[in-house]
Coordinates of C-alpha atoms in Angstrom, one line a residue:
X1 CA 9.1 25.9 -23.8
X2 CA 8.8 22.2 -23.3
X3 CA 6.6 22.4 -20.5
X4 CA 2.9 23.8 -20.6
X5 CA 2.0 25.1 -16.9
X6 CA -1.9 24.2 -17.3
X7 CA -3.1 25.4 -13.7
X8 CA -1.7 26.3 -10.6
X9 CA -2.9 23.3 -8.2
X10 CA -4.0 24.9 -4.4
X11 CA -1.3 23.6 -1.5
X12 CA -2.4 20.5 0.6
X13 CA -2.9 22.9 3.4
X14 CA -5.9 24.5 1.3
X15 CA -7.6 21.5 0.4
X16 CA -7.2 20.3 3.8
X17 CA -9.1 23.0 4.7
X18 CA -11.5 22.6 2.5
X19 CA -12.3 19.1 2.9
X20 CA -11.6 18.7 6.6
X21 CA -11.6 15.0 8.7
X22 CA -14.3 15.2 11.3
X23 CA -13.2 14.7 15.1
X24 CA -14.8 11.3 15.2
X25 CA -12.9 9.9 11.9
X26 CA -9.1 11.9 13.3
X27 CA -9.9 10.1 16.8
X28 CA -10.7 6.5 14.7
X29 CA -7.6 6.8 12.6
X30 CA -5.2 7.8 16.2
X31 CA -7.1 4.3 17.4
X32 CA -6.1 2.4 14.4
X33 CA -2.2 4.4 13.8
X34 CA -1.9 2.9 17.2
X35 CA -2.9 -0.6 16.6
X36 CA -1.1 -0.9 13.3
X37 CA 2.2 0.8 15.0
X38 CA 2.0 -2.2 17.2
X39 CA 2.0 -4.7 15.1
X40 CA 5.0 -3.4 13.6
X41 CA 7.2 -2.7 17.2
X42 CA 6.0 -5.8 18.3
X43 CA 3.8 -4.7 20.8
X44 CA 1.0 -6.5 19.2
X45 CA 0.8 -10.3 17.9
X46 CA -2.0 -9.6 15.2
X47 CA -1.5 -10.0 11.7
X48 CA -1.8 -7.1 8.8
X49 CA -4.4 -7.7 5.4
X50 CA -3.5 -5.0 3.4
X51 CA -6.0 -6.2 0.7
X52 CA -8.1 -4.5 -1.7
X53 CA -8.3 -3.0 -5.7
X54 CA -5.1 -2.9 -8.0
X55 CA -6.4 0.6 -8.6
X56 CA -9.6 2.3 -6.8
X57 CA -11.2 3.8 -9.7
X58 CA -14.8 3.9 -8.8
X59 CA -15.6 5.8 -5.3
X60 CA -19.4 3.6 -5.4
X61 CA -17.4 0.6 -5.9
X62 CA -14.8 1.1 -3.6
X63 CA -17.1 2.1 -0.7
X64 CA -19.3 -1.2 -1.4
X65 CA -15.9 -3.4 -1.6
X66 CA -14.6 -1.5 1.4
X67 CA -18.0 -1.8 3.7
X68 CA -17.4 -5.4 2.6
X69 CA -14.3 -5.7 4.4
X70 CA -15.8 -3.6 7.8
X71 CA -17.8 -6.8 8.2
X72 CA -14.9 -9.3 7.9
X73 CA -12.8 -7.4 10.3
X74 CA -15.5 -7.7 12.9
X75 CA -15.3 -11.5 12.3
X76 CA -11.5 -12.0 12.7
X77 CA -10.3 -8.3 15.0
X78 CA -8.6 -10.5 17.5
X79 CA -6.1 -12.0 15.2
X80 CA -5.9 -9.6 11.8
X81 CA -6.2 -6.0 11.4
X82 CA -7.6 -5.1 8.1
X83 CA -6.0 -1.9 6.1
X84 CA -7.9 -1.5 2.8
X85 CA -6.1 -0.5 0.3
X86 CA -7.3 2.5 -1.9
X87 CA -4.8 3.1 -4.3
X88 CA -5.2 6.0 -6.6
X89 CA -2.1 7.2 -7.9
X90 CA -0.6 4.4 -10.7
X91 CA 3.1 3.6 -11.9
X92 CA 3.3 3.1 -15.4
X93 CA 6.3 1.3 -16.8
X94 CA 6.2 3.2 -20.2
X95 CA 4.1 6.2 -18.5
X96 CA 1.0 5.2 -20.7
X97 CA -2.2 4.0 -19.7
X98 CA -4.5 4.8 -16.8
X99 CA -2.4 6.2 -14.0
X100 CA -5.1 6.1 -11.3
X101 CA -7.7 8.7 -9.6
X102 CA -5.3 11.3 -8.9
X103 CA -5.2 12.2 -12.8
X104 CA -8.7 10.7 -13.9
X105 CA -11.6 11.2 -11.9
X106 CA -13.2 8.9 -14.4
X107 CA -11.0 6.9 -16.3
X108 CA -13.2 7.9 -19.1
X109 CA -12.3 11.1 -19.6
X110 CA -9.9 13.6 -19.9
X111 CA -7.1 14.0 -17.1
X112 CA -7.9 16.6 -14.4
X113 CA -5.7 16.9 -11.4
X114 CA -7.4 19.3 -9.6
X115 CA -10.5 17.4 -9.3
X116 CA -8.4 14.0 -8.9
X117 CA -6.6 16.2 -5.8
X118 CA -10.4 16.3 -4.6
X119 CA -11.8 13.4 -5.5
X120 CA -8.8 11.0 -3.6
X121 CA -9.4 13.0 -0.3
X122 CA -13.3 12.6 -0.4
X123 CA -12.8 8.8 -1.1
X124 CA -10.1 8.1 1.8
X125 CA -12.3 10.2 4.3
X126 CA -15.3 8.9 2.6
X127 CA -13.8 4.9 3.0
X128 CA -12.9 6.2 7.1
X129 CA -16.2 7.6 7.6
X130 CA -18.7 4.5 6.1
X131 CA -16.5 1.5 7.7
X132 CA -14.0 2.6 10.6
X133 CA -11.2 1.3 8.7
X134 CA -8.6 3.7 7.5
X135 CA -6.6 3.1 4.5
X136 CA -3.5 2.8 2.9
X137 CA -2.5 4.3 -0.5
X138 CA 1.0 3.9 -2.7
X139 CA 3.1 7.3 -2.7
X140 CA 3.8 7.7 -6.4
X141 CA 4.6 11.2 -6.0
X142 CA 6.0 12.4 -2.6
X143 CA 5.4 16.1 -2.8
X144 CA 1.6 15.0 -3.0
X145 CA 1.7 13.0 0.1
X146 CA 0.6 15.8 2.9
X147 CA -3.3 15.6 0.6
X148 CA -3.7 12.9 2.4
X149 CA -1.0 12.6 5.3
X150 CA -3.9 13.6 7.9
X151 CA -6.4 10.2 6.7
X152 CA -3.7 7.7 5.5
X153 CA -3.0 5.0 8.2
X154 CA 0.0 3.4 5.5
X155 CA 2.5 3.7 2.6
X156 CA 3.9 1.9 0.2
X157 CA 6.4 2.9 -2.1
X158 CA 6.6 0.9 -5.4
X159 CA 9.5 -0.9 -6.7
X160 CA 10.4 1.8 -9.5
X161 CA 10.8 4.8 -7.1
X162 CA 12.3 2.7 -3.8
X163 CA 15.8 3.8 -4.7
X164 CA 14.5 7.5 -5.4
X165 CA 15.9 9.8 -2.7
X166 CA 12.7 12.1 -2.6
X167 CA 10.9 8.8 -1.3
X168 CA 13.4 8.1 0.8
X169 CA 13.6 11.1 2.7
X170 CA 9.9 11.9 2.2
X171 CA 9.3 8.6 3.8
X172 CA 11.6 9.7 6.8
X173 CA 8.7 12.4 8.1
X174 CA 6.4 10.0 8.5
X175 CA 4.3 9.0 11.1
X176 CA 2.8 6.1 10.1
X177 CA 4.2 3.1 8.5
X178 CA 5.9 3.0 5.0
X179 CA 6.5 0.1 2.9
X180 CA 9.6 -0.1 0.7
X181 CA 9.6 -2.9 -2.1
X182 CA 12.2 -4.1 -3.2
X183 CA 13.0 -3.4 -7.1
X184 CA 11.9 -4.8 -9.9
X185 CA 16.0 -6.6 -10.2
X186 CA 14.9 -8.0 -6.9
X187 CA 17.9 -6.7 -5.7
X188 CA 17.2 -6.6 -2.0
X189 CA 19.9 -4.4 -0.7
X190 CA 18.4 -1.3 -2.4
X191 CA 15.3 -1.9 -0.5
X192 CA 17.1 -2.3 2.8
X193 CA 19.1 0.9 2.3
X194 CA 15.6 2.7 1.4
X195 CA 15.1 2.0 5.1
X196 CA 18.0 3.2 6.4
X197 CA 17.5 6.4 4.4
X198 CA 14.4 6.8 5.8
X199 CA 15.7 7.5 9.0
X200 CA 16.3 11.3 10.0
X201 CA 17.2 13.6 7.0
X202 CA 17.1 17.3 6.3
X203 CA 16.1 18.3 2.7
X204 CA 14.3 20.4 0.2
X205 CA 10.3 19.4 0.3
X206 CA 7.4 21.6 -1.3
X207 CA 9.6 24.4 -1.1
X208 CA 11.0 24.6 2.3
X209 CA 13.7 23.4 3.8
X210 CA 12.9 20.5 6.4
X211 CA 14.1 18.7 9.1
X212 CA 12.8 15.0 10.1
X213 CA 13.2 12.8 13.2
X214 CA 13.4 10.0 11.2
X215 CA 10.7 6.6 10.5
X216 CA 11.5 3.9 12.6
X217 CA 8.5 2.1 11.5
X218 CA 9.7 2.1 7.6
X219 CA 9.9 -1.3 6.1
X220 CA 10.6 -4.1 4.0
X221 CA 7.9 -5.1 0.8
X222 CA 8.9 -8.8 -0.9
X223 CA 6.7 -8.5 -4.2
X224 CA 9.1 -10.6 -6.6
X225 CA 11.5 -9.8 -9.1
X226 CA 12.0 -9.7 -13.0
X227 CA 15.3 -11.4 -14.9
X228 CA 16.9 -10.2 -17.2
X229 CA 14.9 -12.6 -19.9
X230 CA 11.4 -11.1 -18.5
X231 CA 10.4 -14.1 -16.4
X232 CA 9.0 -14.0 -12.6
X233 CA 11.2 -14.6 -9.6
X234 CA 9.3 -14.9 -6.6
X235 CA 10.6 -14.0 -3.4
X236 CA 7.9 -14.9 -0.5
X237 CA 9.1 -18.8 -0.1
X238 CA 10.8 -19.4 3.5
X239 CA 14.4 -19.4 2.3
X240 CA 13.8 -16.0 1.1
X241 CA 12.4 -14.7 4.3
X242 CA 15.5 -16.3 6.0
X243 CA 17.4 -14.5 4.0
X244 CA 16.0 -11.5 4.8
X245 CA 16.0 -11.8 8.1
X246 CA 19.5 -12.3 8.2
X247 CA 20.0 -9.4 6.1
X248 CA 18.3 -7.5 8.8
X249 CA 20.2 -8.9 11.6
X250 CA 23.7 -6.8 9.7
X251 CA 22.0 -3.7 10.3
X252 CA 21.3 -1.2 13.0
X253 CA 17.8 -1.0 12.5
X254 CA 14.8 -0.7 15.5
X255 CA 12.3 -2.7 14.0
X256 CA 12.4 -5.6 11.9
X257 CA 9.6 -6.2 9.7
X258 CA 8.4 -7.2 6.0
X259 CA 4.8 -7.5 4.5
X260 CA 4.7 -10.0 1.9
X261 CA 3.1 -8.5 -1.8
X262 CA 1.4 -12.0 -3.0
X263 CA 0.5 -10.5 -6.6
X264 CA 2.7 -8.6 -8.8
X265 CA 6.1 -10.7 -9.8
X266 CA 5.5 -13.2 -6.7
X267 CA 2.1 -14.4 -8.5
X268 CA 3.4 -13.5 -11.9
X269 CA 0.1 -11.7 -11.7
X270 CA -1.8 -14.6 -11.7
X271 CA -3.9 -13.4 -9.1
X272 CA -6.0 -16.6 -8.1
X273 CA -1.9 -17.8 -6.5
X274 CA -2.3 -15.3 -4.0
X275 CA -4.3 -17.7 -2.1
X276 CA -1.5 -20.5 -2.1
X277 CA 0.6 -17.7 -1.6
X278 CA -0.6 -16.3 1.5
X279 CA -1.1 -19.6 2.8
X280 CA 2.6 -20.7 2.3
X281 CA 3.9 -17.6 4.1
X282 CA 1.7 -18.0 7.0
X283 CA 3.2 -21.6 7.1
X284 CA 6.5 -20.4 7.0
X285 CA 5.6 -18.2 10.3
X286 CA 4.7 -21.4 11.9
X287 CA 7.8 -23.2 11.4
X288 CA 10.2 -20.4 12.4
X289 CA 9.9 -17.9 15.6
X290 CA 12.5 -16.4 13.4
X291 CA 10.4 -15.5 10.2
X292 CA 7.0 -14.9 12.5
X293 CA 8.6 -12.1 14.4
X294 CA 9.3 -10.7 11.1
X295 CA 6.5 -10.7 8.8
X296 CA 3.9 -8.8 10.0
X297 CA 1.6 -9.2 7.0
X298 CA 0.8 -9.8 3.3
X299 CA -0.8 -7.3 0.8
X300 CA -3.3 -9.0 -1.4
X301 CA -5.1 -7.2 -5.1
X302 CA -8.7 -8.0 -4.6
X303 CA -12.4 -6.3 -5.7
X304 CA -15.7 -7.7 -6.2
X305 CA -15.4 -9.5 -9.2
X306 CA -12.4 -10.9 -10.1
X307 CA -10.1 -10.9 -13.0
X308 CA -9.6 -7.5 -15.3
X309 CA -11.5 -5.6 -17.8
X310 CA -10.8 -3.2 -20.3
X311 CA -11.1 0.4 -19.3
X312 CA -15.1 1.4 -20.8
X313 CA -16.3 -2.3 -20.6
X314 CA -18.4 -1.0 -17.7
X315 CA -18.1 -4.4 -15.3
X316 CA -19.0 -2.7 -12.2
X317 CA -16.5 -3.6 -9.2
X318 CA -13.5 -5.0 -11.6
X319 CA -10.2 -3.6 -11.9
X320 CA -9.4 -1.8 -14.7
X321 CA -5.2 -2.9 -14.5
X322 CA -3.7 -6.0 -12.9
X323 CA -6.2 -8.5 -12.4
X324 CA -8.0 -9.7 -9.0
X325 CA -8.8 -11.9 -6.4
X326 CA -12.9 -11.9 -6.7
X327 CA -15.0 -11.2 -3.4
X328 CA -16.3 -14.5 -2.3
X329 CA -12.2 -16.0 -2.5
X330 CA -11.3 -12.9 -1.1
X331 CA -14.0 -13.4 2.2
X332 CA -13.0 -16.8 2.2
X333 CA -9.0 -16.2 2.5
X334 CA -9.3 -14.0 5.1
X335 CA -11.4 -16.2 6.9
X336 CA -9.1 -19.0 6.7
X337 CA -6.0 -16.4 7.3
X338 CA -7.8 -15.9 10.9
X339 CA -8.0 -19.6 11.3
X340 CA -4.4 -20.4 10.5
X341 CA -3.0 -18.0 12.8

């Protein structure tokens, strides 16, 4: 047989129960779901920094970058809601290199996906418990999502599985919001019909058949494009966030919103851009009601010390794929995010 069934993996509703969210942290996260569901109906006039590690490969690290951020948000909580992101399952273009936490624990060693299944969890709660802030993560796989459904506060779907249908209609039972970038063509029609598709939807999931009421807080993720020659095409200027808000405006959608990626194919992952970045789109909210009703925030890649390394060269708080924003330009950003809105 092509495939070798290595272990049968226990059901989300087993780990759950083994590694359970503690009153306090489920009544933190309700506080924050409700905040960030705000932002996005329009309720609330705060901005979203989703900001944090390309890939959160180190739980110490992570915790110390995220306890980082805690004391930030307490600086600018009346204008920006913080959402760390904790990001531990990893496209891979050619399906090679490190794929994240979920398969390696430590990105030394040998894949284990039972352990990753465990040591995820025990970070998100561990992130929720240390700092107050709940987190967001990228939904690589969908049937995975319900390890974590009960701690996440936000999704993203990546630009190679936004026109899957399994991420679609996964994103559809959802109560908290999900990102859908646009793909890697750019083409931003795809992403747009993601959304619609992630309204109400009956299909096949983890074995049942399901029925869902539908995601009205699913929405658009600008994070660049790639040519047909391989070059960049960024997407965040202000005639690109007119265009998508005309887009918008042809369809019957509730809410109208975008978060703005500044790394990837906008920065052509030159991460120290995402500071001119950042600071361009927030300029574009000030010149249009238009395009400040619609963004509701940006996503920035950002650790402790900036730049990449190689996987083993031991650089403790540096990301180990795409390269990023250090902590003191990261502090600083945010700082002057706060100030600009």
């Amino acid at each position: 047989m092509s495939f070798e069934f290595v272990k049968k993996l226990p059901i989300p509703a087993e780990i759950r129960e083994q590694y359970p969210v503690s009153d306090t942290c489920a009544k933190i996260k309700a506080e924050r779901d409700a905040m960030i569901k705000d932002v996005f109906t329009g309720d609330s006039d705060k901005f979203l920094a989703i900001i944090g590690p390309c890939s959160a490969d180190n739980e110490e690290a992570v915790l110390d970058y995220t306890s980082r951020l805690a004391k930030v948000q307490e600086k600018i909580k009346d204008k920006i809601i913080i959402v760390p992101r904790v990001y531990t399952n990893k496209p891979r273009t050619t399906g090679e290199g490190y794929k994240g936490m979920l398969h390696q624990p430590d990105p030394e060693k040998a894949p284990d996906m039972l352990a990753g299944l465990i040591s995820i969890r025990k970070m998100h709660m561990d992130v929720l418990a240390n700092t107050g802030l709940s987190t967001a993560d990228e939904m690589l796989y969908p049937e995975n999502y319900r390890y974590l459904s009960d701690i996440l506060s936000y999704v993203a779907v990546g630009a190679r599985s936004v026109e899957d249908q399994q991420h679609r209609f996964t994103v559809s039972g959802m109560d908290v919001p999900a990102g859908m970038k646009n793909p890697t063509s750019g083409d931003l029609s795809v992403m747009l019909n993601s959304i619609i598709a992630a309204q109400e939807q009956s299909f096949i999931y983890r074995g049942w058949e399901v029925n869902t009421s539908g995601n009205p807080l699913a929405h658009a993720i600008l994070r660049g494009a790639v040519n047909k020659h391989g070059q960049c095409i960024p997407n965040y200027h202000y005639e690109d966030l007119q265009l998508l808000f005309n887009l918008y405006s042809k369809r019957d959608l509730v809410n109208r919103a975008v978060i703005v990626d500044a790394n990837h194919s906008n920065s052509a992952k030159k991460y120290a851009e995402q500071i001119r970045i950042v600071k361009e789109v927030l300029h574009s909210r000030r010149h249009s009601s238009d395009i400040a009703g619609l963004v509701k925030g940006v996503m920035i890649e950002s650790y402790i010390e900036p730049g990449s390394q190689k996987i083993g060269e031991g650089v403790y708080g540096k990301s180990i794929t795409d390269p990023c924003l250090g902590w003191d330009e990261s502090e600083r950003l945010l700082l002057e995010m706060a100030d600009m809105l």
